[in-house]
Amino acid sequence: MKKAVKITDGIFRLGSNIENGDFFEGMWPIPDGVSLNSYIVKGDKIALIDLVDDWDNAPSDLKEQLESIPVDPSEIDYLILNHLEPDHTGWLEDFLKAAPSVELVTNKKGAALIEGFYGITDNVKVIDSGDTIDLGQGKNLEFHNIPNVHWPETMITFEKNSGVLFSCDAFGSYGSIGDSVFDDEISEEEHNLFDVESLRYYANIVGSFSKFVLRAIDKLSDFDIKVIAPSHGIIWRDNPGEIIERYRKFASYLEGPAEEEITVIWGSMYGNTEKVLHSVIKGIRSEGVPVHVHKVPEVNVSWPLASAWKSKGLVFGMPTYEYKMFPPIAAVLNMFSLKHVQNKTVFRFGSYGWSGGAQKDFDAATADMKWDFIDPVEWKGKASEEVHQLAFERGAELARSIKNQ
Ligand SMILES: Cc1cc2nc3c(=O)[nH]c(=O)nc-3n(C[C@H](O)[C@H](O)[C@H](O)COP(=O)(O)O)c2cc1C
Ligand SMILES: [Fe+2]
Ligand SMILES: [Fe+2]
């Protein structure tokens, strides 16, 4: 893990796994870690593409892997900053002590962020979309802006002769990387992990920018891409089209249609709502539709967000609490609104004690979500057999309605 991995002559991957239990962006759990990938492109001149944060062992891993090539930081001519988010730049000030004459390469918006975050204005080379830097020995870097995938300044770097695309956050995934870094080297089990974790990463980090993701993918159709080298996750050299198509599919869920699946998110204080949950799930299953069930607040919103992103149908089960929704569900809806979980068919059910209030609050919170609703089911206290039957039928109705879309 501490050696740089050769991608092709003169191009190397440097990577570090964050496995210290921290949350990504301070809020997304990463039980299987996440990799921070940087790249070296070596011609007569040397470019380092993207940096790391001063996080876990990332800086020392990066230094060791540079030594393994070997490249001394002082020999690096250009540091290409595709994206200024601190996971790729946090270690910048310390790195510059070892590489005082390196030129920082970014676009105009990136330069403003370098100044804003690090107060650095010297040795910044501002490039525009389409500009190139010839490193010599057939290594020619071309830059293209892909704004808002993930921040406004985000760009990609393409080495034209080898066809290696340094795509930064685009085409990335959660999940640590072992000694095998390429798509053709990892086991089926690892592929499955990255399949799941690329969706969760997408929904958590990039989903709300899906229109920009599609725009970026269209732009890339003109490129002869042989390798996709993202800043998180494995490197795609055998089948780069797979991760591009996966991202295209994820982005398409914004406008729908998504998968013929239903995500159920529920919470209950005393079990009155929970009992009816089972009837709703039976109703959904009676129509043969896959269902993903998430209980809040036990589960971090990261998972329901990922499964809701790909599901056509959503179910919310929660009681009334202080004349409003059960607060953990309100928090989930707030995140769904922020992340643009749109164009879904939705059913809500829940218990109340006297006058209710959850449904009114739910209606207000979801007014702008572009959702279609099945009639809700609410009842006082403990549910009767009739309520269970109605809940079963509404579950089945939701399942049928997403099959017919
Ligand atoms: C802290 C708290 C606040 C509540 N606030 C309301 C309320 O504002 N209006 C209402 O009709 N019921 C209210 N209830 C009653 C619950 O909605 C009712 O007990 C319901 O059956 C709980 O469903 P559960 O068993 O799924 O938790 C409240 C209950 C608790 C414990
Ligand atoms: Fe980012
Ligand atoms: Fe990132």
CSV table of C-alpha atoms and ligand atoms in Angstrom, one decimal:
chain,number,residue,atom,x,y,z
A,1,MET,CA,0.0,0.0,0.0
A,2,LYS,CA,2.9,2.4,0.6
A,3,LYS,CA,4.3,2.1,-3.0
A,4,ALA,CA,3.1,4.1,-5.9
A,5,VAL,CA,1.3,2.0,-8.5
A,6,LYS,CA,2.2,2.4,-12.1
A,7,ILE,CA,-0.8,3.0,-14.4
A,8,THR,CA,1.3,3.4,-17.5
A,9,ASP,CA,4.8,4.6,-18.3
A,10,GLY,CA,5.4,7.8,-16.3
A,11,ILE,CA,1.9,7.8,-14.7
A,12,PHE,CA,1.5,6.6,-11.1
A,13,ARG,CA,-1.3,6.4,-8.6
A,14,LEU,CA,-0.6,7.5,-5.0
A,15,GLY,CA,-3.3,6.6,-2.5
A,16,SER,CA,-4.3,6.6,1.1
A,17,ASN,CA,-7.2,5.1,3.0
A,18,ILE,CA,-9.1,7.0,5.7
A,19,GLU,CA,-10.0,4.4,8.2
A,20,ASN,CA,-9.9,6.2,11.5
A,21,GLY,CA,-13.7,6.2,12.1
A,22,ASP,CA,-14.1,9.9,11.1
A,23,PHE,CA,-17.1,10.8,9.0
A,24,PHE,CA,-16.7,12.0,5.4
A,25,GLU,CA,-17.6,15.7,5.1
A,26,GLY,CA,-18.1,15.5,8.9
A,27,MET,CA,-21.4,13.6,8.5
A,28,TRP,CA,-21.3,10.5,6.2
A,29,PRO,CA,-20.2,7.3,7.9
A,30,ILE,CA,-17.5,5.4,6.0
A,31,PRO,CA,-17.4,1.9,7.7
A,32,ASP,CA,-15.3,0.5,4.8
A,33,GLY,CA,-13.1,3.6,4.6
A,34,VAL,CA,-12.5,5.9,1.7
A,35,SER,CA,-9.4,6.3,-0.5
A,36,LEU,CA,-7.9,9.7,-1.4
A,37,ASN,CA,-6.1,9.2,-4.7
A,38,SER,CA,-3.4,11.5,-6.1
A,39,TYR,CA,-1.5,11.0,-9.3
A,40,ILE,CA,2.0,11.7,-10.7
A,41,VAL,CA,2.5,12.4,-14.4
A,42,LYS,CA,6.2,12.4,-15.3
A,43,GLY,CA,7.6,13.8,-18.5
A,44,ASP,CA,10.6,16.1,-18.6
A,45,LYS,CA,8.5,18.0,-16.1
A,46,ILE,CA,6.6,16.4,-13.2
A,47,ALA,CA,3.0,17.1,-12.3
A,48,LEU,CA,1.2,16.0,-9.2
A,49,ILE,CA,-2.6,15.8,-9.7
A,50,ASP,CA,-4.6,16.5,-6.6
A,51,LEU,CA,-3.4,16.4,-3.0
A,52,VAL,CA,-4.8,15.0,0.3
A,53,ASP,CA,-6.0,16.4,3.5
A,54,ASP,CA,-4.0,16.2,6.7
A,55,TRP,CA,-6.2,13.4,7.7
A,56,ASP,CA,-5.4,10.0,9.2
A,57,ASN,CA,-2.1,8.8,7.6
A,58,ALA,CA,-2.7,10.5,4.2
A,59,PRO,CA,0.3,12.9,4.1
A,60,SER,CA,2.8,10.3,5.3
A,61,ASP,CA,1.4,7.7,2.8
A,62,LEU,CA,1.7,10.3,0.0
A,63,LYS,CA,5.4,11.1,1.0
A,64,GLU,CA,6.3,7.4,1.1
A,65,GLN,CA,4.7,6.7,-2.2
A,66,LEU,CA,6.5,9.7,-3.8
A,67,GLU,CA,9.8,8.2,-2.5
A,68,SER,CA,9.0,4.9,-4.1
A,69,ILE,CA,8.9,6.3,-7.6
A,70,PRO,CA,11.2,8.1,-6.7
A,71,VAL,CA,10.1,11.7,-6.8
A,72,ASP,CA,11.2,14.3,-4.3
A,73,PRO,CA,8.5,17.0,-3.7
A,74,SER,CA,11.1,19.6,-4.6
A,75,GLU,CA,11.2,18.1,-8.1
A,76,ILE,CA,7.5,18.6,-8.8
A,77,ASP,CA,6.9,21.4,-11.2
A,78,TYR,CA,3.1,21.5,-11.2
A,79,LEU,CA,0.5,20.7,-8.6
A,80,ILE,CA,-2.8,20.4,-10.5
A,81,LEU,CA,-5.8,21.2,-8.3
A,82,ASN,CA,-8.9,19.8,-10.0
A,83,HIS,CA,-11.0,20.7,-7.0
A,84,LEU,CA,-10.3,22.8,-3.9
A,85,GLU,CA,-12.4,20.9,-1.4
A,86,PRO,CA,-10.1,20.2,1.6
A,87,ASP,CA,-10.1,16.4,1.1
A,88,HIS,CA,-7.8,17.2,-1.9
A,89,THR,CA,-6.1,20.3,-0.7
A,90,GLY,CA,-6.0,20.4,3.2
A,91,TRP,CA,-2.4,19.4,3.3
A,92,LEU,CA,-1.4,22.2,0.8
A,93,GLU,CA,0.4,24.6,3.1
A,94,ASP,CA,2.7,21.9,4.6
A,95,PHE,CA,3.3,20.4,1.2
A,96,LEU,CA,4.5,23.7,-0.1
A,97,LYS,CA,7.2,23.8,2.5
A,98,ALA,CA,8.7,20.7,0.9
A,99,ALA,CA,8.0,22.0,-2.6
A,100,PRO,CA,8.4,25.8,-2.4
A,101,SER,CA,8.7,26.4,-6.1
A,102,VAL,CA,5.9,24.2,-7.4
A,103,GLU,CA,3.3,26.0,-9.5
A,104,LEU,CA,-0.3,25.6,-8.5
A,105,VAL,CA,-2.5,25.0,-11.6
A,106,THR,CA,-6.2,25.6,-11.4
A,107,ASN,CA,-8.9,27.7,-13.1
A,108,LYS,CA,-10.1,31.2,-12.2
A,109,LYS,CA,-12.6,30.0,-9.6
A,110,GLY,CA,-10.1,27.6,-8.1
A,111,ALA,CA,-7.6,30.4,-7.7
A,112,ALA,CA,-10.1,32.4,-5.7
A,113,LEU,CA,-10.7,29.4,-3.5
A,114,ILE,CA,-6.9,28.9,-3.0
A,115,GLU,CA,-6.7,32.5,-1.8
A,116,GLY,CA,-9.9,32.1,0.4
A,117,PHE,CA,-8.8,28.9,2.1
A,118,TYR,CA,-5.1,29.2,2.2
A,119,GLY,CA,-4.3,32.9,1.5
A,120,ILE,CA,-2.0,31.8,-1.3
A,121,THR,CA,-1.7,33.9,-4.4
A,122,ASP,CA,1.9,33.3,-5.5
A,123,ASN,CA,2.9,30.7,-8.1
A,124,VAL,CA,-0.7,30.2,-9.2
A,125,LYS,CA,-1.1,29.4,-12.8
A,126,VAL,CA,-4.7,30.1,-13.9
A,127,ILE,CA,-5.8,28.0,-16.9
A,128,ASP,CA,-9.0,27.9,-18.8
A,129,SER,CA,-11.0,25.0,-20.2
A,130,GLY,CA,-9.2,23.5,-23.1
A,131,ASP,CA,-5.7,24.8,-22.1
A,132,THR,CA,-2.8,22.3,-22.0
A,133,ILE,CA,0.5,21.9,-20.3
A,134,ASP,CA,3.1,19.9,-22.2
A,135,LEU,CA,5.3,18.0,-19.7
A,136,GLY,CA,7.5,16.6,-22.5
A,137,GLN,CA,8.1,12.9,-23.3
A,138,GLY,CA,4.6,12.6,-24.7
A,139,LYS,CA,2.9,13.7,-21.6
A,140,ASN,CA,0.4,16.4,-22.4
A,141,LEU,CA,-2.2,17.5,-19.9
A,142,GLU,CA,-5.5,19.1,-21.0
A,143,PHE,CA,-7.9,20.7,-18.6
A,144,HIS,CA,-11.6,20.9,-18.8
A,145,ASN,CA,-14.0,22.6,-16.4
A,146,ILE,CA,-16.9,20.4,-15.1
A,147,PRO,CA,-18.5,23.0,-13.0
A,148,ASN,CA,-20.5,21.8,-9.9
A,149,VAL,CA,-19.3,18.2,-10.0
A,150,HIS,CA,-18.9,18.8,-7.1
A,151,TRP,CA,-18.0,22.5,-6.4
A,152,PRO,CA,-18.2,25.4,-8.9
A,153,GLU,CA,-14.5,25.3,-9.7
A,154,THR,CA,-14.3,21.5,-10.3
A,155,MET,CA,-12.3,20.5,-13.4
A,156,ILE,CA,-10.8,17.3,-14.9
A,157,THR,CA,-7.3,16.7,-16.3
A,158,PHE,CA,-6.9,14.5,-19.4
A,159,GLU,CA,-3.5,13.1,-20.5
A,160,LYS,CA,-4.2,12.8,-24.2
A,161,ASN,CA,-1.6,10.4,-25.3
A,162,SER,CA,-2.3,7.7,-22.7
A,163,GLY,CA,-6.0,8.5,-22.5
A,164,VAL,CA,-5.9,8.7,-18.7
A,165,LEU,CA,-8.7,10.9,-17.4
A,166,PHE,CA,-8.1,12.3,-13.9
A,167,SER,CA,-11.7,12.8,-13.0
A,168,CYS,CA,-11.5,14.0,-9.4
A,169,ASP,CA,-14.8,13.5,-7.5
A,170,ALA,CA,-16.6,12.4,-10.7
A,171,PHE,CA,-16.8,8.5,-11.0
A,172,GLY,CA,-15.6,8.2,-7.3
A,173,SER,CA,-16.8,5.9,-4.6
A,174,TYR,CA,-16.4,5.3,-0.9
A,175,GLY,CA,-14.5,2.2,0.2
A,176,SER,CA,-10.8,1.7,1.0
A,177,ILE,CA,-8.5,0.3,-1.6
A,178,GLY,CA,-6.0,-2.6,-0.9
A,179,ASP,CA,-3.0,-3.5,-3.0
A,180,SER,CA,-5.2,-4.0,-6.1
A,181,VAL,CA,-6.2,-0.7,-7.5
A,182,PHE,CA,-7.6,-1.5,-10.9
A,183,ASP,CA,-11.1,-2.8,-11.9
A,184,ASP,CA,-9.6,-5.9,-13.5
A,185,GLU,CA,-7.6,-6.8,-10.4
A,186,ILE,CA,-10.3,-6.8,-7.7
A,187,SER,CA,-12.6,-9.7,-6.8
A,188,GLU,CA,-16.3,-9.9,-7.5
A,189,GLU,CA,-16.9,-9.3,-3.8
A,190,GLU,CA,-14.9,-6.1,-3.9
A,191,HIS,CA,-16.7,-5.0,-7.1
A,192,ASN,CA,-20.0,-5.5,-5.2
A,193,LEU,CA,-18.8,-3.4,-2.4
A,194,PHE,CA,-17.8,-0.6,-4.8
A,195,ASP,CA,-21.1,-0.9,-6.6
A,196,VAL,CA,-23.0,-0.3,-3.4
A,197,GLU,CA,-20.6,2.3,-2.1
A,198,SER,CA,-20.5,4.3,-5.4
A,199,LEU,CA,-24.3,4.7,-5.2
A,200,ARG,CA,-24.0,5.9,-1.5
A,201,TYR,CA,-21.1,8.2,-2.4
A,202,TYR,CA,-23.1,9.5,-5.4
A,203,ALA,CA,-26.3,10.1,-3.4
A,204,ASN,CA,-24.5,11.7,-0.5
A,205,ILE,CA,-22.0,13.9,-2.4
A,206,VAL,CA,-22.9,14.5,-6.0
A,207,GLY,CA,-26.6,13.7,-6.4
A,208,SER,CA,-27.9,17.2,-6.1
A,209,PHE,CA,-25.6,18.2,-9.0
A,210,SER,CA,-26.9,15.5,-11.3
A,211,LYS,CA,-27.7,17.9,-14.1
A,212,PHE,CA,-24.1,19.0,-14.1
A,213,VAL,CA,-23.0,15.3,-14.0
A,214,LEU,CA,-24.9,14.6,-17.2
A,215,ARG,CA,-23.5,17.7,-18.8
A,216,ALA,CA,-20.0,16.6,-17.9
A,217,ILE,CA,-20.6,13.1,-19.2
A,218,ASP,CA,-21.8,14.5,-22.5
A,219,LYS,CA,-18.7,16.6,-22.8
A,220,LEU,CA,-16.5,13.5,-22.2
A,221,SER,CA,-18.1,11.7,-25.1
A,222,ASP,CA,-15.6,13.5,-27.4
A,223,PHE,CA,-12.7,12.1,-25.5
A,224,ASP,CA,-10.9,8.9,-26.2
A,225,ILE,CA,-10.8,7.7,-22.6
A,226,LYS,CA,-8.8,4.6,-21.9
A,227,VAL,CA,-8.5,4.9,-18.1
A,228,ILE,CA,-10.6,6.6,-15.5
A,229,ALA,CA,-8.6,7.6,-12.5
A,230,PRO,CA,-10.8,9.3,-9.9
A,231,SER,CA,-9.8,10.9,-6.6
A,232,HIS,CA,-11.8,8.3,-4.6
A,233,GLY,CA,-12.2,4.7,-5.4
A,234,ILE,CA,-10.7,2.2,-7.9
A,235,ILE,CA,-9.1,3.0,-11.3
A,236,TRP,CA,-11.1,1.8,-14.3
A,237,ARG,CA,-8.8,0.6,-17.1
A,238,ASP,CA,-10.5,-2.6,-18.2
A,239,ASN,CA,-14.0,-1.1,-18.5
A,240,PRO,CA,-14.0,2.6,-18.0
A,241,GLY,CA,-17.4,2.7,-19.7
A,242,GLU,CA,-18.9,0.8,-16.8
A,243,ILE,CA,-18.4,3.6,-14.2
A,244,ILE,CA,-19.5,6.3,-16.7
A,245,GLU,CA,-22.7,4.4,-17.5
A,246,ARG,CA,-23.3,3.8,-13.8
A,247,TYR,CA,-22.9,7.6,-13.1
A,248,ARG,CA,-25.2,8.4,-16.0
A,249,LYS,CA,-27.8,6.1,-14.6
A,250,PHE,CA,-27.5,7.6,-11.1
A,251,ALA,CA,-27.8,11.1,-12.5
A,252,SER,CA,-30.9,10.1,-14.5
A,253,TYR,CA,-32.7,9.2,-11.3
A,254,LEU,CA,-33.1,12.9,-10.5
A,255,GLU,CA,-35.7,13.4,-13.1
A,256,GLY,CA,-36.9,9.7,-12.9
A,257,PRO,CA,-37.7,7.0,-13.6
A,258,ALA,CA,-35.6,5.3,-11.0
A,259,GLU,CA,-35.6,1.6,-10.1
A,260,GLU,CA,-38.8,-0.4,-9.5
A,261,GLU,CA,-38.1,-0.6,-5.8
A,262,ILE,CA,-39.5,1.0,-2.6
A,263,THR,CA,-37.6,2.5,0.2
A,264,VAL,CA,-39.4,2.6,3.6
A,265,ILE,CA,-38.1,5.0,6.3
A,266,TRP,CA,-39.8,4.7,9.7
A,267,GLY,CA,-39.6,5.6,13.3
A,268,SER,CA,-41.9,4.9,16.3
A,269,MET,CA,-41.8,5.7,20.0
A,270,TYR,CA,-44.1,3.1,21.4
A,271,GLY,CA,-44.7,0.6,18.6
A,272,ASN,CA,-48.1,1.7,17.3
A,273,THR,CA,-46.7,2.8,14.0
A,274,GLU,CA,-44.2,-0.1,13.9
A,275,LYS,CA,-47.0,-2.7,14.0
A,276,VAL,CA,-48.7,-1.2,10.9
A,277,LEU,CA,-45.3,-1.0,9.2
A,278,HIS,CA,-45.4,-4.8,8.9
A,279,SER,CA,-48.8,-4.6,7.1
A,280,VAL,CA,-47.5,-2.0,4.7
A,281,ILE,CA,-44.4,-4.1,3.9
A,282,LYS,CA,-46.6,-7.2,3.3
A,283,GLY,CA,-48.7,-5.2,0.9
A,284,ILE,CA,-45.7,-4.1,-1.1
A,285,ARG,CA,-44.3,-7.6,-1.1
A,286,SER,CA,-47.6,-9.0,-2.3
A,287,GLU,CA,-46.8,-7.2,-5.6
A,288,GLY,CA,-43.3,-8.6,-5.7
A,289,VAL,CA,-41.6,-5.2,-5.5
A,290,PRO,CA,-38.2,-5.1,-3.7
A,291,VAL,CA,-38.3,-3.1,-0.5
A,292,HIS,CA,-35.5,-1.5,1.5
A,293,VAL,CA,-36.4,-0.7,5.2
A,294,HIS,CA,-34.6,1.9,7.3
A,295,LYS,CA,-35.3,2.7,10.9
A,296,VAL,CA,-34.5,6.2,12.2
A,297,PRO,CA,-32.8,7.5,14.2
A,298,GLU,CA,-30.9,4.2,14.4
A,299,VAL,CA,-29.6,4.5,10.9
A,300,ASN,CA,-27.6,7.4,9.6
A,301,VAL,CA,-29.4,9.3,6.8
A,302,SER,CA,-26.6,8.3,4.4
A,303,TRP,CA,-28.2,4.9,3.8
A,304,PRO,CA,-31.8,5.8,3.4
A,305,LEU,CA,-30.7,8.6,1.1
A,306,ALA,CA,-28.8,6.2,-1.1
A,307,SER,CA,-31.7,3.7,-1.4
A,308,ALA,CA,-34.3,6.4,-1.8
A,309,TRP,CA,-32.2,7.9,-4.6
A,310,LYS,CA,-32.6,4.8,-6.7
A,311,SER,CA,-36.1,3.9,-5.7
A,312,LYS,CA,-39.2,5.0,-7.6
A,313,GLY,CA,-41.4,4.6,-4.4
A,314,LEU,CA,-40.9,5.9,-0.9
A,315,VAL,CA,-42.8,5.2,2.3
A,316,PHE,CA,-42.6,7.2,5.5
A,317,GLY,CA,-44.0,5.8,8.7
A,318,MET,CA,-44.0,8.0,11.8
A,319,PRO,CA,-46.3,9.2,14.6
A,320,THR,CA,-47.2,12.7,15.6
A,321,TYR,CA,-44.8,14.4,18.0
A,322,GLU,CA,-45.5,17.8,19.6
A,323,TYR,CA,-48.1,18.6,16.8
A,324,LYS,CA,-45.4,17.8,14.1
A,325,MET,CA,-43.7,14.8,12.5
A,326,PHE,CA,-41.5,12.5,14.6
A,327,PRO,CA,-38.3,14.6,14.5
A,328,PRO,CA,-35.9,12.0,13.1
A,329,ILE,CA,-38.1,11.7,10.0
A,330,ALA,CA,-38.2,15.5,9.7
A,331,ALA,CA,-34.4,15.5,9.6
A,332,VAL,CA,-34.4,12.9,6.9
A,333,LEU,CA,-36.9,14.9,4.8
A,334,ASN,CA,-34.7,18.0,5.3
A,335,MET,CA,-31.7,16.1,3.9
A,336,PHE,CA,-33.8,14.7,1.0
A,337,SER,CA,-34.9,18.2,0.1
A,338,LEU,CA,-31.2,19.4,0.2
A,339,LYS,CA,-30.1,16.4,-2.0
A,340,HIS,CA,-33.0,16.7,-4.5
A,341,VAL,CA,-34.6,13.4,-4.0
A,342,GLN,CA,-37.3,14.2,-6.5
A,343,ASN,CA,-39.9,12.5,-8.7
A,344,LYS,CA,-41.0,9.8,-6.4
A,345,THR,CA,-44.4,8.2,-5.6
A,346,VAL,CA,-44.9,8.4,-1.8
A,347,PHE,CA,-47.1,7.0,0.9
A,348,ARG,CA,-47.1,8.1,4.6
A,349,PHE,CA,-48.8,6.4,7.6
A,350,GLY,CA,-48.6,6.9,11.3
A,351,SER,CA,-50.3,7.0,14.7
A,352,TYR,CA,-51.3,10.0,16.8
A,353,GLY,CA,-52.8,10.5,20.3
A,354,TRP,CA,-55.4,13.2,20.1
A,355,SER,CA,-55.5,15.8,17.3
A,356,GLY,CA,-52.5,14.7,15.1
A,357,GLY,CA,-50.3,17.1,13.2
A,358,ALA,CA,-47.7,14.9,11.5
A,359,GLN,CA,-49.5,14.8,8.2
A,360,LYS,CA,-49.9,18.6,8.0
A,361,ASP,CA,-46.2,19.0,8.8
A,362,PHE,CA,-45.3,16.3,6.3
A,363,ASP,CA,-47.4,17.9,3.5
A,364,ALA,CA,-45.7,21.3,4.1
A,365,ALA,CA,-42.2,19.7,4.3
A,366,THR,CA,-42.7,17.9,1.0
A,367,ALA,CA,-44.6,20.5,-1.0
A,368,ASP,CA,-41.6,21.3,-3.2
A,369,MET,CA,-40.2,17.8,-3.7
A,370,LYS,CA,-42.1,17.0,-7.0
A,371,TRP,CA,-43.6,13.9,-5.4
A,372,ASP,CA,-46.9,12.1,-6.2
A,373,PHE,CA,-48.8,10.9,-3.1
A,374,ILE,CA,-50.9,7.8,-2.3
A,375,ASP,CA,-53.6,8.7,0.3
A,376,PRO,CA,-52.1,8.6,3.8
A,377,VAL,CA,-53.3,6.3,6.6
A,378,GLU,CA,-53.5,7.8,10.1
A,379,TRP,CA,-55.3,6.5,13.2
A,380,LYS,CA,-55.6,7.2,16.9
A,381,GLY,CA,-53.5,5.2,19.2
A,382,LYS,CA,-53.5,1.5,18.5
A,383,ALA,CA,-54.4,0.4,15.0
A,384,SER,CA,-57.5,-1.7,14.4
A,385,GLU,CA,-57.7,-4.6,12.0
A,386,GLU,CA,-59.3,-2.2,9.5
A,387,VAL,CA,-56.3,0.1,9.7
A,388,HIS,CA,-54.0,-2.9,9.1
A,389,GLN,CA,-56.0,-4.0,6.1
A,390,LEU,CA,-56.0,-0.4,4.7
A,391,ALA,CA,-52.3,-0.1,5.2
A,392,PHE,CA,-51.7,-3.4,3.4
A,393,GLU,CA,-53.8,-2.2,0.5
A,394,ARG,CA,-52.0,1.2,0.3
A,395,GLY,CA,-48.7,-0.6,0.3
A,396,ALA,CA,-49.9,-2.8,-2.6
A,397,GLU,CA,-51.3,0.2,-4.4
A,398,LEU,CA,-48.0,2.0,-4.2
A,399,ALA,CA,-46.2,-1.0,-5.5
A,400,ARG,CA,-48.6,-1.4,-8.4
A,401,SER,CA,-48.4,2.3,-9.2
A,402,ILE,CA,-44.6,2.3,-9.5
A,403,LYS,CA,-44.8,-0.9,-11.7
A,404,ASN,CA,-47.1,1.0,-14.1
A,405,GLN,CA,-45.0,4.1,-14.5
B,1,LIG,C1,-43.5,13.4,23.4
B,1,LIG,C2,-44.8,13.1,22.7
B,1,LIG,C3,-45.4,14.1,22.0
B,1,LIG,C4,-46.6,13.8,21.4
B,1,LIG,N1,-47.3,14.8,20.7
B,1,LIG,C5,-48.5,14.6,20.1
B,1,LIG,C6,-49.2,15.6,19.4
B,1,LIG,O1,-48.8,16.7,19.4
B,1,LIG,N2,-50.4,15.3,18.9
B,1,LIG,C7,-50.9,14.0,18.9
B,1,LIG,O2,-52.0,13.8,18.4
B,1,LIG,N3,-50.3,13.0,19.6
B,1,LIG,C8,-49.1,13.3,20.2
B,1,LIG,N4,-48.4,12.3,20.8
B,1,LIG,C9,-49.0,10.9,20.9
B,1,LIG,C10,-48.4,10.0,19.9
B,1,LIG,O3,-48.5,10.5,18.6
B,1,LIG,C11,-49.1,8.7,20.0
B,1,LIG,O4,-48.8,8.1,21.3
B,1,LIG,C12,-48.8,7.6,19.0
B,1,LIG,O5,-49.6,6.5,19.1
B,1,LIG,C13,-47.3,7.2,19.1
B,1,LIG,O6,-47.0,6.3,18.0
B,1,LIG,P1,-45.9,5.2,18.2
B,1,LIG,O7,-46.3,4.2,19.1
B,1,LIG,O8,-45.7,4.7,16.8
B,1,LIG,O9,-44.7,6.0,18.7
B,1,LIG,C14,-47.2,12.5,21.4
B,1,LIG,C15,-46.5,11.5,22.1
B,1,LIG,C16,-45.3,11.8,22.7
B,1,LIG,C17,-44.6,10.7,23.5
B,2,FE,FE,-15.6,17.2,-3.5
B,3,FE,FE,-13.4,14.5,-2.9
